[in-house]
Amino acid sequence: MKARSLGVPERWGATPAEADAVYPCDELADGPYVSLTRAVHVDAPATVTFRWLCQLRAAPYSYDWVDNLGRRSPRELTPGLEDLEVGQTFLIGKITSFTRDQHITGRTTPEAERLFGVIAVTYQVKSRSASGSRLIVRLDVHPPTRLWQKARYTFLAWGDLIMMRKQLRTLKKLAEQHATESDTIAG
């Protein structure tokens, strides 16, 4: 059950229809939740975009100096990361479900929940054309009931906007470069 908006950046780059849509992570959100939806257009086929999405198993692809201890997220595909399984680590959570070339869904680990609260997330790739896709991320978070939870939620929403915007733009850039390189090799 969705909770009412709390006046934080709940949508970036996503259309109203994308923000209102139902995602696999919605089934993981216990009780009322607030949805944060982020999205970008990618000038690369959905299969290429999804393959780069699988790289999130290895690195965050946002501001590496903040959330990757200064190590640069790989700029080339790491073999084997596309071999997904339920229970694998995925960012701050574990994969609960996936559909190849379509979505990866997960929920925060108990350790991450202590810091961020319960978060269910779906990274979804939708084909726009043979050479274009849409990368949409939905995070479902429990609405705060206490003052300290409201502070944490506000920090999470704004922090997520900054970090995920960078993450999505980085994945977009890498997928588009990969698609261009593949077209050059094929041509």
mmCIF file of C-alpha atoms in Angstrom:
data_model
loop_
_atom_site.group_PDB
_atom_site.id
_atom_site.type_symbol
_atom_site.label_atom_id
_atom_site.label_comp_id
_atom_site.label_asym_id
_atom_site.label_seq_id
_atom_site.Cartn_x
_atom_site.Cartn_y
_atom_site.Cartn_z
ATOM 1 C CA MET A 1 0.000 0.000 0.000
ATOM 2 C CA LYS A 2 1.455 3.319 -1.064
ATOM 3 C CA ALA A 3 1.719 6.089 1.522
ATOM 4 C CA ARG A 4 1.196 9.751 0.769
ATOM 5 C CA SER A 5 3.989 11.938 -0.562
ATOM 6 C CA LEU A 6 6.313 13.453 2.023
ATOM 7 C CA GLY A 7 7.609 16.461 0.102
ATOM 8 C CA VAL A 8 10.969 15.037 -0.979
ATOM 9 C CA PRO A 9 12.290 14.401 -4.510
ATOM 10 C CA GLU A 10 10.266 11.281 -5.257
ATOM 11 C CA ARG A 11 10.678 11.469 -9.026
ATOM 12 C CA TRP A 12 13.583 12.355 -11.308
ATOM 13 C CA GLY A 13 13.569 11.735 -15.053
ATOM 14 C CA ALA A 14 10.558 9.441 -14.747
ATOM 15 C CA THR A 15 7.259 10.161 -16.393
ATOM 16 C CA PRO A 16 4.103 10.307 -14.255
ATOM 17 C CA ALA A 17 3.061 6.965 -15.784
ATOM 18 C CA GLU A 18 6.405 5.396 -14.789
ATOM 19 C CA ALA A 19 6.050 6.770 -11.263
ATOM 20 C CA ASP A 20 2.504 5.356 -11.001
ATOM 21 C CA ALA A 21 3.355 1.965 -12.523
ATOM 22 C CA VAL A 22 3.625 -1.273 -10.541
ATOM 23 C CA TYR A 23 7.103 -2.827 -10.187
ATOM 24 C CA PRO A 24 8.265 -6.179 -8.784
ATOM 25 C CA CYS A 25 9.720 -4.453 -5.693
ATOM 26 C CA ASP A 26 6.223 -3.272 -4.716
ATOM 27 C CA GLU A 27 5.486 -6.838 -3.591
ATOM 28 C CA LEU A 28 8.469 -6.729 -1.208
ATOM 29 C CA ALA A 29 7.438 -3.556 0.613
ATOM 30 C CA ASP A 30 5.835 -4.515 3.918
ATOM 31 C CA GLY A 31 3.042 -2.198 5.006
ATOM 32 C CA PRO A 32 2.761 1.343 3.671
ATOM 33 C CA TYR A 33 5.627 2.635 1.550
ATOM 34 C CA VAL A 34 6.705 5.688 -0.403
ATOM 35 C CA SER A 35 8.101 5.211 -3.904
ATOM 36 C CA LEU A 36 11.107 7.019 -5.323
ATOM 37 C CA THR A 37 11.320 6.651 -9.115
ATOM 38 C CA ARG A 38 14.313 7.610 -11.278
ATOM 39 C CA ALA A 39 14.766 7.101 -15.038
ATOM 40 C CA VAL A 40 16.905 7.886 -18.091
ATOM 41 C CA HIS A 41 16.736 7.279 -21.827
ATOM 42 C CA VAL A 42 19.619 5.164 -23.128
ATOM 43 C CA ASP A 43 20.639 5.120 -26.779
ATOM 44 C CA ALA A 44 21.541 1.437 -26.604
ATOM 45 C CA PRO A 45 19.497 -1.752 -27.012
ATOM 46 C CA ALA A 46 17.824 -3.120 -23.879
ATOM 47 C CA THR A 47 20.171 -6.128 -23.885
ATOM 48 C CA VAL A 48 23.228 -3.865 -23.703
ATOM 49 C CA THR A 49 21.674 -1.630 -21.032
ATOM 50 C CA PHE A 50 20.706 -4.668 -18.956
ATOM 51 C CA ARG A 51 24.224 -6.093 -19.231
ATOM 52 C CA TRP A 52 25.623 -2.840 -17.812
ATOM 53 C CA LEU A 53 22.967 -2.970 -15.105
ATOM 54 C CA CYS A 54 24.414 -6.330 -14.036
ATOM 55 C CA GLN A 55 27.687 -4.496 -13.337
ATOM 56 C CA LEU A 56 26.014 -3.096 -10.198
ATOM 57 C CA ARG A 57 26.904 -6.433 -8.624
ATOM 58 C CA ALA A 58 30.539 -5.269 -8.699
ATOM 59 C CA ALA A 59 30.435 -1.513 -8.114
ATOM 60 C CA PRO A 60 27.988 1.359 -7.512
ATOM 61 C CA TYR A 61 28.833 3.489 -10.611
ATOM 62 C CA SER A 62 27.981 6.745 -8.876
ATOM 63 C CA TYR A 63 30.477 8.946 -7.034
ATOM 64 C CA ASP A 64 33.186 6.357 -6.455
ATOM 65 C CA TRP A 65 35.070 8.543 -3.968
ATOM 66 C CA VAL A 66 31.967 8.464 -1.718
ATOM 67 C CA ASP A 67 30.500 4.984 -2.036
ATOM 68 C CA ASN A 68 33.286 2.864 -3.522
ATOM 69 C CA LEU A 69 36.146 3.855 -1.194
ATOM 70 C CA GLY A 70 37.787 5.832 -3.998
ATOM 71 C CA ARG A 71 38.078 2.837 -6.349
ATOM 72 C CA ARG A 72 36.839 3.519 -9.862
ATOM 73 C CA SER A 73 33.873 1.447 -10.985
ATOM 74 C CA PRO A 74 34.934 -0.779 -13.949
ATOM 75 C CA ARG A 75 34.604 0.797 -17.373
ATOM 76 C CA GLU A 76 34.568 -2.556 -19.145
ATOM 77 C CA LEU A 77 32.113 -5.394 -18.691
ATOM 78 C CA THR A 78 33.163 -7.962 -16.115
ATOM 79 C CA PRO A 79 32.548 -11.493 -17.435
ATOM 80 C CA GLY A 80 30.082 -13.533 -15.374
ATOM 81 C CA LEU A 81 28.230 -10.663 -13.695
ATOM 82 C CA GLU A 82 25.302 -11.274 -16.038
ATOM 83 C CA ASP A 83 24.860 -14.748 -14.503
ATOM 84 C CA LEU A 84 22.272 -13.702 -11.946
ATOM 85 C CA GLU A 85 20.898 -15.816 -9.114
ATOM 86 C CA VAL A 86 18.434 -15.100 -6.345
ATOM 87 C CA GLY A 87 20.347 -14.296 -3.152
ATOM 88 C CA GLN A 88 23.356 -12.669 -4.830
ATOM 89 C CA THR A 89 24.580 -9.363 -3.432
ATOM 90 C CA PHE A 90 23.329 -6.375 -5.390
ATOM 91 C CA LEU A 91 24.426 -2.968 -4.087
ATOM 92 C CA ILE A 92 23.138 -2.774 -0.475
ATOM 93 C CA GLY A 93 20.781 -5.707 -0.807
ATOM 94 C CA LYS A 94 20.202 -9.181 -2.134
ATOM 95 C CA ILE A 95 18.542 -10.127 -5.416
ATOM 96 C CA THR A 96 15.044 -11.498 -4.783
ATOM 97 C CA SER A 97 13.985 -11.860 -8.428
ATOM 98 C CA PHE A 98 15.066 -10.996 -11.944
ATOM 99 C CA THR A 99 14.080 -11.446 -15.560
ATOM 100 C CA ARG A 100 16.981 -11.375 -17.997
ATOM 101 C CA ASP A 101 17.072 -8.187 -20.080
ATOM 102 C CA GLN A 102 14.109 -6.765 -18.113
ATOM 103 C CA HIS A 103 14.643 -6.253 -14.385
ATOM 104 C CA ILE A 104 16.657 -6.948 -11.254
ATOM 105 C CA THR A 105 14.776 -6.675 -7.959
ATOM 106 C CA GLY A 106 16.086 -6.848 -4.428
ATOM 107 C CA ARG A 107 15.727 -5.859 -0.819
ATOM 108 C CA THR A 108 18.202 -4.376 1.623
ATOM 109 C CA THR A 109 20.184 -6.680 3.870
ATOM 110 C CA PRO A 110 19.524 -6.485 7.640
ATOM 111 C CA GLU A 111 22.836 -4.596 8.041
ATOM 112 C CA ALA A 112 21.816 -1.975 5.461
ATOM 113 C CA GLU A 113 18.321 -1.736 6.949
ATOM 114 C CA ARG A 114 19.826 -0.549 10.227
ATOM 115 C CA LEU A 115 21.360 2.391 8.379
ATOM 116 C CA PHE A 116 18.832 3.128 5.629
ATOM 117 C CA GLY A 117 15.634 1.425 6.758
ATOM 118 C CA VAL A 118 13.785 -1.156 4.697
ATOM 119 C CA ILE A 119 14.250 -0.549 0.975
ATOM 120 C CA ALA A 120 12.899 -2.673 -1.870
ATOM 121 C CA VAL A 121 14.292 -1.797 -5.306
ATOM 122 C CA THR A 122 13.706 -2.698 -8.936
ATOM 123 C CA TYR A 123 16.047 -1.703 -11.737
ATOM 124 C CA GLN A 124 14.011 -2.133 -14.916
ATOM 125 C CA VAL A 125 15.066 -1.906 -18.553
ATOM 126 C CA LYS A 126 12.406 -1.301 -21.195
ATOM 127 C CA SER A 127 13.020 -1.397 -24.910
ATOM 128 C CA ARG A 128 12.108 1.831 -26.740
ATOM 129 C CA SER A 129 13.307 0.644 -30.155
ATOM 130 C CA ALA A 130 15.865 -1.725 -31.631
ATOM 131 C CA SER A 131 18.599 0.716 -30.621
ATOM 132 C CA GLY A 132 17.136 2.447 -27.581
ATOM 133 C CA SER A 133 15.975 1.630 -24.083
ATOM 134 C CA ARG A 134 14.721 3.174 -20.891
ATOM 135 C CA LEU A 135 16.355 2.507 -17.524
ATOM 136 C CA ILE A 136 13.919 2.964 -14.638
ATOM 137 C CA VAL A 137 14.626 2.526 -10.950
ATOM 138 C CA ARG A 138 11.954 2.226 -8.290
ATOM 139 C CA LEU A 139 12.792 2.309 -4.589
ATOM 140 C CA ASP A 140 10.053 1.586 -2.085
ATOM 141 C CA VAL A 141 10.844 2.835 1.413
ATOM 142 C CA HIS A 142 8.839 2.806 4.611
ATOM 143 C CA PRO A 143 7.492 6.233 5.488
ATOM 144 C CA PRO A 144 8.927 7.646 8.712
ATOM 145 C CA THR A 145 6.853 7.628 11.886
ATOM 146 C CA ARG A 146 9.410 9.145 14.262
ATOM 147 C CA LEU A 147 11.434 12.333 14.037
ATOM 148 C CA TRP A 148 14.773 10.521 13.581
ATOM 149 C CA GLN A 149 13.198 8.345 10.859
ATOM 150 C CA LYS A 150 11.959 11.476 9.059
ATOM 151 C CA ALA A 151 15.507 12.893 9.117
ATOM 152 C CA ARG A 152 16.874 9.584 7.797
ATOM 153 C CA TYR A 153 14.189 9.424 5.086
ATOM 154 C CA THR A 154 14.826 13.015 3.984
ATOM 155 C CA PHE A 155 18.572 12.329 3.827
ATOM 156 C CA LEU A 156 17.951 9.076 1.928
ATOM 157 C CA ALA A 157 15.644 10.709 -0.631
ATOM 158 C CA TRP A 158 17.985 13.631 -1.368
ATOM 159 C CA GLY A 159 21.125 11.497 -1.169
ATOM 160 C CA ASP A 160 19.573 8.905 -3.447
ATOM 161 C CA LEU A 161 18.622 11.581 -5.965
ATOM 162 C CA ILE A 162 22.211 12.833 -6.147
ATOM 163 C CA MET A 163 23.892 9.411 -6.144
ATOM 164 C CA MET A 164 21.408 7.604 -8.387
ATOM 165 C CA ARG A 165 21.333 10.407 -10.921
ATOM 166 C CA LYS A 166 25.101 10.017 -11.269
ATOM 167 C CA GLN A 167 24.752 6.206 -11.327
ATOM 168 C CA LEU A 168 22.115 6.229 -14.077
ATOM 169 C CA ARG A 169 24.022 8.751 -16.167
ATOM 170 C CA THR A 170 27.211 6.685 -15.838
ATOM 171 C CA LEU A 171 25.438 3.436 -16.836
ATOM 172 C CA LYS A 172 23.785 5.278 -19.732
ATOM 173 C CA LYS A 173 27.137 6.598 -20.979
ATOM 174 C CA LEU A 174 28.832 3.201 -20.723
ATOM 175 C CA ALA A 175 25.944 1.354 -22.419
ATOM 176 C CA GLU A 176 25.878 3.901 -25.241
ATOM 177 C CA GLN A 177 29.662 3.649 -25.715
ATOM 178 C CA HIS A 178 29.402 -0.142 -25.739
ATOM 179 C CA ALA A 179 26.590 -0.044 -28.317
ATOM 180 C CA THR A 180 28.570 2.370 -30.520
ATOM 181 C CA GLU A 181 31.702 0.201 -30.291
ATOM 182 C CA SER A 182 29.653 -2.907 -31.139
ATOM 183 C CA ASP A 183 28.114 -1.129 -34.137
ATOM 184 C CA THR A 184 31.587 -0.073 -35.319
ATOM 185 C CA ILE A 185 32.944 -3.614 -35.022
ATOM 186 C CA ALA A 186 29.858 -5.096 -36.743
ATOM 187 C CA GLY A 187 29.908 -2.473 -39.511
#
